[in-house]
mmCIF file of C-alpha atoms in Angstrom:
data_model
loop_
_atom_site.group_PDB
_atom_site.id
_atom_site.type_symbol
_atom_site.label_atom_id
_atom_site.label_comp_id
_atom_site.label_asym_id
_atom_site.label_seq_id
_atom_site.Cartn_x
_atom_site.Cartn_y
_atom_site.Cartn_z
ATOM 1 C CA MET C 18 12.741 -1.566 1.990
ATOM 2 C CA ALA C 19 13.261 -2.073 -1.792
ATOM 3 C CA TYR C 20 12.550 0.174 -4.490
ATOM 4 C CA TYR C 21 9.499 -0.068 -7.118
ATOM 5 C CA LYS C 22 8.925 2.470 -9.476
ATOM 6 C CA ASP C 23 4.857 3.342 -9.686
ATOM 7 C CA LEU C 24 2.842 1.696 -11.665
ATOM 8 C CA GLY C 25 5.934 -0.752 -11.961
ATOM 9 C CA GLU C 26 5.371 -5.163 -11.504
ATOM 10 C CA ILE C 27 6.265 -5.997 -8.224
ATOM 11 C CA ASN C 28 8.075 -9.621 -7.071
ATOM 12 C CA TYR C 29 8.439 -8.076 -3.055
ATOM 13 C CA PHE C 30 5.238 -11.224 -2.876
ATOM 14 C CA GLY C 31 6.877 -13.947 -5.322
ATOM 15 C CA ASN C 32 7.366 -14.125 -8.856
ATOM 16 C CA SER C 33 3.341 -15.309 -9.828
ATOM 17 C CA ALA C 34 1.406 -12.125 -8.185
ATOM 18 C CA ALA C 35 4.290 -9.472 -10.430
ATOM 19 C CA LYS C 36 1.976 -9.765 -13.260
ATOM 20 C CA VAL C 37 -1.160 -8.532 -12.045
ATOM 21 C CA LEU C 38 0.572 -6.584 -8.630
ATOM 22 C CA ARG C 39 1.655 -2.357 -9.594
ATOM 23 C CA ALA C 40 3.800 -0.489 -6.658
ATOM 24 C CA VAL C 41 3.174 2.276 -5.254
ATOM 25 C CA GLY C 42 4.692 4.709 -3.129
ATOM 26 C CA TRP C 43 8.066 1.855 -2.804
ATOM 27 C CA LEU C 44 10.679 5.130 -2.469
ATOM 28 C CA SER C 45 14.084 5.101 -2.498
ATOM 29 C CA ALA C 46 15.925 8.468 -0.640
ATOM 30 C CA GLY C 47 18.840 7.481 -4.718
ATOM 31 C CA GLU C 48 15.407 7.795 -6.689
ATOM 32 C CA GLU C 49 13.607 10.745 -8.224
ATOM 33 C CA VAL C 50 10.033 11.237 -6.149
ATOM 34 C CA PRO C 51 7.535 12.637 -7.821
ATOM 35 C CA ARG C 52 6.031 15.310 -4.883
ATOM 36 C CA GLY C 53 2.647 17.958 -4.695
ATOM 37 C CA PRO C 54 0.056 18.685 -3.199
ATOM 38 C CA THR C 55 -2.779 16.058 -1.579
ATOM 39 C CA GLU C 56 -6.454 16.454 -0.496
ATOM 40 C CA ILE C 57 -7.267 16.321 3.188
ATOM 41 C CA ALA C 58 -10.106 13.626 2.281
ATOM 42 C CA ASP C 59 -7.687 11.707 0.570
ATOM 43 C CA PHE C 60 -5.547 11.959 2.183
ATOM 44 C CA ARG C 61 -8.035 10.636 5.436
ATOM 45 C CA LEU C 62 -9.104 8.205 2.880
ATOM 46 C CA LEU C 63 -5.689 7.081 3.073
ATOM 47 C CA CYS C 64 -5.462 6.617 6.942
ATOM 48 C CA GLU C 65 -8.484 4.811 7.447
ATOM 49 C CA HIS C 66 -7.976 2.295 5.070
ATOM 50 C CA LEU C 67 -4.506 1.606 6.474
ATOM 51 C CA ALA C 68 -5.839 1.332 9.900
ATOM 52 C CA ASN C 69 -7.529 -1.747 9.013
ATOM 53 C CA ALA C 70 -5.483 -3.001 5.978
ATOM 54 C CA TRP C 71 -6.204 -7.164 5.260
ATOM 55 C CA GLN C 72 -2.528 -8.499 4.849
ATOM 56 C CA ARG C 73 -1.449 -10.909 3.066
ATOM 57 C CA SER C 74 1.344 -12.241 4.511
ATOM 58 C CA ILE C 75 2.796 -10.651 8.126
ATOM 59 C CA PHE C 76 6.044 -9.168 8.485
ATOM 60 C CA LEU C 77 8.473 -9.108 11.106
ATOM 61 C CA GLY C 78 9.877 -5.625 11.844
ATOM 62 C CA TRP C 79 10.203 -2.188 10.736
ATOM 63 C CA HIS C 80 10.833 -0.012 7.987
ATOM 64 C CA GLU C 81 13.249 2.457 8.235
ATOM 65 C CA CYS C 82 12.138 6.038 6.210
ATOM 66 C CA GLU C 83 15.652 7.015 4.201
ATOM 67 C CA PHE C 84 14.381 10.681 3.776
ATOM 68 C CA CYS C 85 14.431 11.647 7.384
ATOM 69 C CA THR C 86 17.321 13.205 8.351
ATOM 70 C CA PHE C 87 18.410 11.999 11.417
ATOM 71 C CA SER C 88 15.559 9.976 13.038
ATOM 72 C CA GLY C 89 15.023 7.050 10.626
ATOM 73 C CA GLY C 90 11.309 9.001 10.333
ATOM 74 C CA PRO C 91 8.323 8.070 13.083
ATOM 75 C CA SER C 92 6.952 3.945 13.438
ATOM 76 C CA SER C 93 3.419 5.316 13.485
ATOM 77 C CA THR C 94 1.731 7.929 11.912
ATOM 78 C CA GLN C 95 -1.190 9.538 14.018
ATOM 79 C CA TYR C 96 -4.153 11.573 11.942
ATOM 80 C CA GLU C 97 -6.792 12.386 14.287
ATOM 81 C CA ASP C 98 -8.306 9.001 15.613
ATOM 82 C CA ILE C 99 -6.411 6.867 13.606
ATOM 83 C CA THR C 100 -3.298 5.553 13.954
ATOM 84 C CA ILE C 101 -0.653 3.962 11.615
ATOM 85 C CA PRO C 102 1.738 1.507 11.804
ATOM 86 C CA ILE C 103 4.542 2.613 9.497
ATOM 87 C CA GLY C 104 6.664 0.401 8.018
ATOM 88 C CA THR C 105 4.792 -2.874 9.208
ATOM 89 C CA ARG C 106 1.767 -3.537 6.349
ATOM 90 C CA ASN C 107 0.994 -2.989 2.950
ATOM 91 C CA LEU C 108 -2.789 -1.608 1.187
ATOM 92 C CA PHE C 109 -3.180 -3.751 -1.557
ATOM 93 C CA LEU C 110 -6.286 -2.281 -3.716
ATOM 94 C CA PRO C 111 -8.133 -3.130 -6.971
ATOM 95 C CA ALA C 112 -7.590 -1.130 -9.609
ATOM 96 C CA GLY C 113 -8.858 -2.783 -12.456
ATOM 97 C CA ASP C 114 -6.914 -4.901 -14.497
ATOM 98 C CA CYS C 115 -4.372 -5.215 -11.836
ATOM 99 C CA ILE C 116 -3.738 -4.742 -8.013
ATOM 100 C CA ILE C 117 -2.184 -1.541 -6.161
ATOM 101 C CA VAL C 118 0.470 -2.278 -3.516
ATOM 102 C CA ALA C 119 1.583 0.127 -1.454
ATOM 103 C CA PRO C 120 3.769 0.187 1.350
ATOM 104 C CA SER C 121 2.196 1.792 5.088
ATOM 105 C CA THR C 122 5.114 4.379 4.647
ATOM 106 C CA ILE C 123 2.716 6.461 1.854
ATOM 107 C CA ALA C 124 0.958 7.940 4.511
ATOM 108 C CA HIS C 125 4.604 9.454 6.089
ATOM 109 C CA TYR C 126 5.579 10.170 2.218
ATOM 110 C CA ILE C 127 2.863 12.228 1.833
ATOM 111 C CA ASP C 128 2.853 13.599 4.970
ATOM 112 C CA ALA C 129 6.177 14.802 5.497
ATOM 113 C CA HIS C 130 8.178 14.805 2.764
ATOM 114 C CA GLN C 131 5.652 15.383 -0.298
ATOM 115 C CA TYR C 132 5.727 12.683 -2.441
ATOM 116 C CA ALA C 133 2.354 13.087 -4.881
ATOM 117 C CA PRO C 134 1.260 9.382 -6.069
ATOM 118 C CA PRO C 135 0.064 8.967 -9.077
ATOM 119 C CA GLN C 136 -3.457 9.644 -10.090
ATOM 120 C CA LYS C 137 -4.232 5.475 -11.042
ATOM 121 C CA PHE C 138 -3.624 5.243 -7.425
ATOM 122 C CA TRP C 139 -6.181 7.669 -5.726
ATOM 123 C CA GLU C 140 -8.839 6.566 -7.738
ATOM 124 C CA ALA C 141 -7.830 2.993 -6.555
ATOM 125 C CA LEU C 142 -8.367 4.113 -3.172
ATOM 126 C CA ARG C 143 -11.343 6.119 -4.159
ATOM 127 C CA THR C 144 -13.559 3.290 -4.848
ATOM 128 C CA CYS C 145 -12.260 0.177 -3.168
ATOM 129 C CA PRO C 146 -14.444 -1.647 -0.912
ATOM 130 C CA THR C 147 -13.825 -1.366 2.738
ATOM 131 C CA GLN C 148 -10.851 -3.371 3.664
ATOM 132 C CA ARG C 149 -11.442 -6.729 4.925
ATOM 133 C CA SER C 150 -15.068 -7.646 3.292
ATOM 134 C CA MET C 151 -17.035 -9.852 1.364
ATOM 135 C CA ALA C 152 -16.830 -6.625 -1.474
ATOM 136 C CA TYR C 153 -12.807 -6.062 -1.450
ATOM 137 C CA LYS C 154 -12.031 -9.826 -1.522
ATOM 138 C CA ARG C 155 -14.713 -9.799 -4.242
ATOM 139 C CA ALA C 156 -13.530 -6.066 -6.002
ATOM 140 C CA LEU C 157 -9.434 -8.322 -5.467
ATOM 141 C CA LEU C 158 -10.995 -11.496 -7.495
ATOM 142 C CA GLU C 159 -12.287 -9.589 -10.017
ATOM 143 C CA ALA C 160 -8.726 -7.735 -10.483
ATOM 144 C CA GLY C 161 -6.809 -10.928 -10.557
ATOM 145 C CA GLY C 162 -5.988 -11.648 -7.298
ATOM 146 C CA ARG C 163 -7.257 -14.587 -6.666
ATOM 147 C CA HIS C 164 -3.291 -16.140 -5.312
ATOM 148 C CA LEU C 165 -2.994 -13.411 -3.005
ATOM 149 C CA LEU C 166 -6.647 -15.182 -1.279
ATOM 150 C CA GLU C 167 -5.377 -18.590 -1.887
ATOM 151 C CA ARG C 168 -3.666 -20.060 1.564
ATOM 152 C CA PRO C 169 0.056 -20.566 0.797
ATOM 153 C CA GLY C 170 0.531 -24.488 1.078
ATOM 154 C CA ARG C 171 -3.105 -25.614 1.158
ATOM 155 C CA LYS C 172 -4.321 -27.785 -1.158
ATOM 156 C CA GLU C 173 -7.912 -27.942 -3.178
ATOM 157 C CA VAL C 174 -10.494 -30.916 -1.921
#
């Protein structure tokens, strides 16, 4: 997985998207990681969003955790009744003037390695409409994400 500084531009989804997309949780073992506590209600909300996350595109493969010394980390995280595939999807959160993009590994990083995402991430998560809803799609559009909702290669008539 690529490393991006928290709230920095992310071009993982194409250079044209980088101006509106902001990275959170794209960590690397070679970079400093902010650590701290997370409220359990926030972690549950994160898990709920990740379990049904809207996807711009599908990625094949799986990303191992660079912080897990021997195992490479889990392929999924289980929290109460929620199962989240780890390293195979991304979370898009409308955040006013931008869209925050976090990999699903963020749940593992928070749970196992005490990663502390920036406050703007938590604010966006708490106000984000239900994934895949019309309210969610409207919020993506309002945050500048029209290019995310367009089908690649499809021309409007």
